[in-house]
Amino acid sequence: MTVTSSPPTSASASEGRRAKPRSRAAPPSLHPHPTRHARASGTAPIPVNDYTAALPWYERLLGTPPTFFPHGTEAVWELAEHRYVYIVQRPGRAGNAVHTILVDDLDTRVAHISDRGLEPTTRETYAEGMRKITYHDPDGNEFGFGGAAH
C-alpha cells in the first residue's frame, strides 16, 4: 500500500524532513477499546440521533442483543468472526450509513425479521441473479441483506 502525504511545510522542507503520513484510523472516541477493534477485519459504523430509540430497532433487525457496549451510547454486534457493525449516537451525522451484508438464506432471514416486526423498504432483484432486501432505520440509515435468487 502506498501512503501519500501532503507536501512538507517550508520549515520542514528546509530542514530536509518529510511530513509524517496521516493515520487513517477512526478517531479514538469511535473506538474506545482500540485493541478489540484493531483485530477487527471489518467494523461498520451506523450513526444515530437517538441511541435509546435505535437500540431496540437494531436488536429486532439483527435478531440479537449487542455483543458488547463500549460506552453508554454505543452498541456493537459481531455478525461473524471479526465482522462488526455498531450504532453510536452522533446527532447531526445520522441517516448517511449504507451497509449491505450477504447471507446464505435470504428468504429465511427476511422472514425472521418480519416476525420481529420490521418490514423492508425495498426489494430488488438484479439480472446477475442476486437479490437485495433493504431496511431503513428511523434516522434513514440503510441496512441491506443480499443473497442469491432462487
XYZ file of C-alpha atoms in Angstrom:
150
model
C 0.000 0.000 0.000
C 1.350 3.406 -0.890
C 0.826 6.178 1.608
C 0.964 9.714 0.349
C 1.087 12.766 2.489
C 0.760 16.440 1.886
C 3.950 18.226 0.840
C 6.192 19.260 3.722
C 5.808 22.745 5.073
C 8.508 25.198 4.141
C 10.053 24.834 7.612
C 10.283 21.048 7.376
C 11.428 21.215 3.736
C 14.308 23.471 4.676
C 15.313 21.002 7.377
C 15.102 18.106 4.928
C 12.356 16.317 6.856
C 9.296 14.792 5.310
C 5.840 15.285 6.749
C 4.558 12.277 8.664
C 1.763 10.359 6.915
C -1.625 10.920 8.477
C -3.257 7.960 10.155
C -6.442 6.683 8.548
C -7.712 5.239 11.829
C -11.043 6.364 13.226
C -10.990 8.943 15.999
C -10.448 7.344 19.407
C -13.927 8.372 20.532
C -15.419 5.949 17.992
C -13.315 3.033 19.225
C -12.803 3.255 22.976
C -11.322 -0.265 23.025
C -8.579 0.019 20.383
C -7.140 -3.447 20.962
C -10.529 -5.053 20.430
C -11.101 -3.106 17.205
C -7.514 -3.377 15.965
C -8.057 -7.106 15.373
C -11.301 -6.499 13.506
C -11.297 -7.178 9.797
C -14.415 -5.129 9.297
C -16.146 -2.595 11.505
C -19.116 -0.698 10.121
C -20.434 2.362 11.980
C -24.052 3.485 11.947
C -24.510 6.979 13.427
C -27.905 7.570 15.025
C -29.614 10.630 16.503
C -31.310 8.795 19.378
C -29.406 5.789 20.720
C -32.253 4.796 23.068
C -34.703 4.549 20.143
C -32.225 2.940 17.729
C -31.079 0.126 20.036
C -34.334 -1.899 20.056
C -34.784 -1.317 16.313
C -31.363 -2.852 15.555
C -31.990 -5.680 18.022
C -35.118 -6.545 16.004
C -33.259 -6.195 12.695
C -30.271 -8.296 13.735
C -32.219 -10.701 15.923
C -29.974 -10.492 18.964
C -28.847 -8.102 21.674
C -25.496 -6.400 21.078
C -22.310 -8.365 21.668
C -20.883 -5.592 23.841
C -21.354 -1.949 24.829
C -18.167 0.167 24.614
C -19.900 3.070 26.385
C -23.351 4.404 27.208
C -24.329 5.428 23.666
C -22.662 2.736 21.554
C -23.636 -0.887 20.910
C -21.648 -3.417 18.860
C -22.828 -6.618 17.176
C -20.379 -9.233 15.928
C -22.010 -10.533 12.745
C -19.269 -13.092 12.054
C -15.734 -13.584 13.280
C -14.001 -10.189 13.102
C -17.014 -8.611 11.329
C -18.761 -5.943 13.380
C -21.493 -3.368 12.971
C -22.201 -0.760 15.593
C -24.602 2.032 16.340
C -23.312 5.150 18.024
C -25.148 8.319 18.999
C -23.870 11.071 16.700
C -26.569 13.737 16.323
C -26.265 15.514 13.026
C -24.413 12.640 11.320
C -27.256 10.127 11.370
C -29.010 8.957 8.228
C -25.967 8.561 5.976
C -24.926 4.946 6.621
C -25.348 2.431 3.798
C -24.471 -1.194 4.622
C -25.241 -4.491 2.913
C -24.249 -7.922 4.129
C -24.542 -11.120 2.124
C -26.319 -14.053 3.754
C -26.768 -17.687 2.746
C -30.542 -17.909 3.153
C -32.017 -14.511 2.380
C -35.660 -15.634 2.480
C -35.310 -17.123 5.965
C -33.516 -14.016 7.228
C -36.224 -11.697 5.890
C -38.999 -13.899 7.309
C -37.389 -13.831 10.779
C -37.010 -10.050 10.624
C -40.688 -9.749 9.634
C -41.614 -11.969 12.597
C -39.832 -9.411 14.801
C -41.984 -6.588 13.410
C -39.802 -4.950 10.737
C -40.638 -4.836 7.043
C -38.228 -3.974 4.222
C -38.462 -0.642 2.461
C -37.247 -2.049 -0.867
C -36.769 -5.424 -2.554
C -34.530 -5.626 -5.604
C -33.585 -8.439 -7.974
C -30.584 -7.988 -10.244
C -30.006 -9.574 -13.657
C -26.895 -11.311 -12.326
C -29.044 -13.482 -10.057
C -28.641 -11.540 -6.816
C -31.328 -10.013 -4.627
C -31.141 -7.213 -2.070
C -33.635 -6.528 0.695
C -33.231 -3.084 2.279
C -34.391 -1.688 5.601
C -34.206 1.916 6.792
C -33.910 2.788 10.461
C -35.833 5.748 11.966
C -32.912 8.078 11.064
C -32.849 6.946 7.422
C -29.708 4.765 7.643
C -29.829 1.953 5.107
C -29.112 -1.653 6.088
C -29.494 -4.313 3.430
C -29.212 -8.060 3.177
C -28.213 -9.645 -0.105
C -28.241 -13.162 -1.437
C -28.602 -15.333 -4.491
C -32.002 -15.522 -6.165
C -33.628 -18.968 -6.091
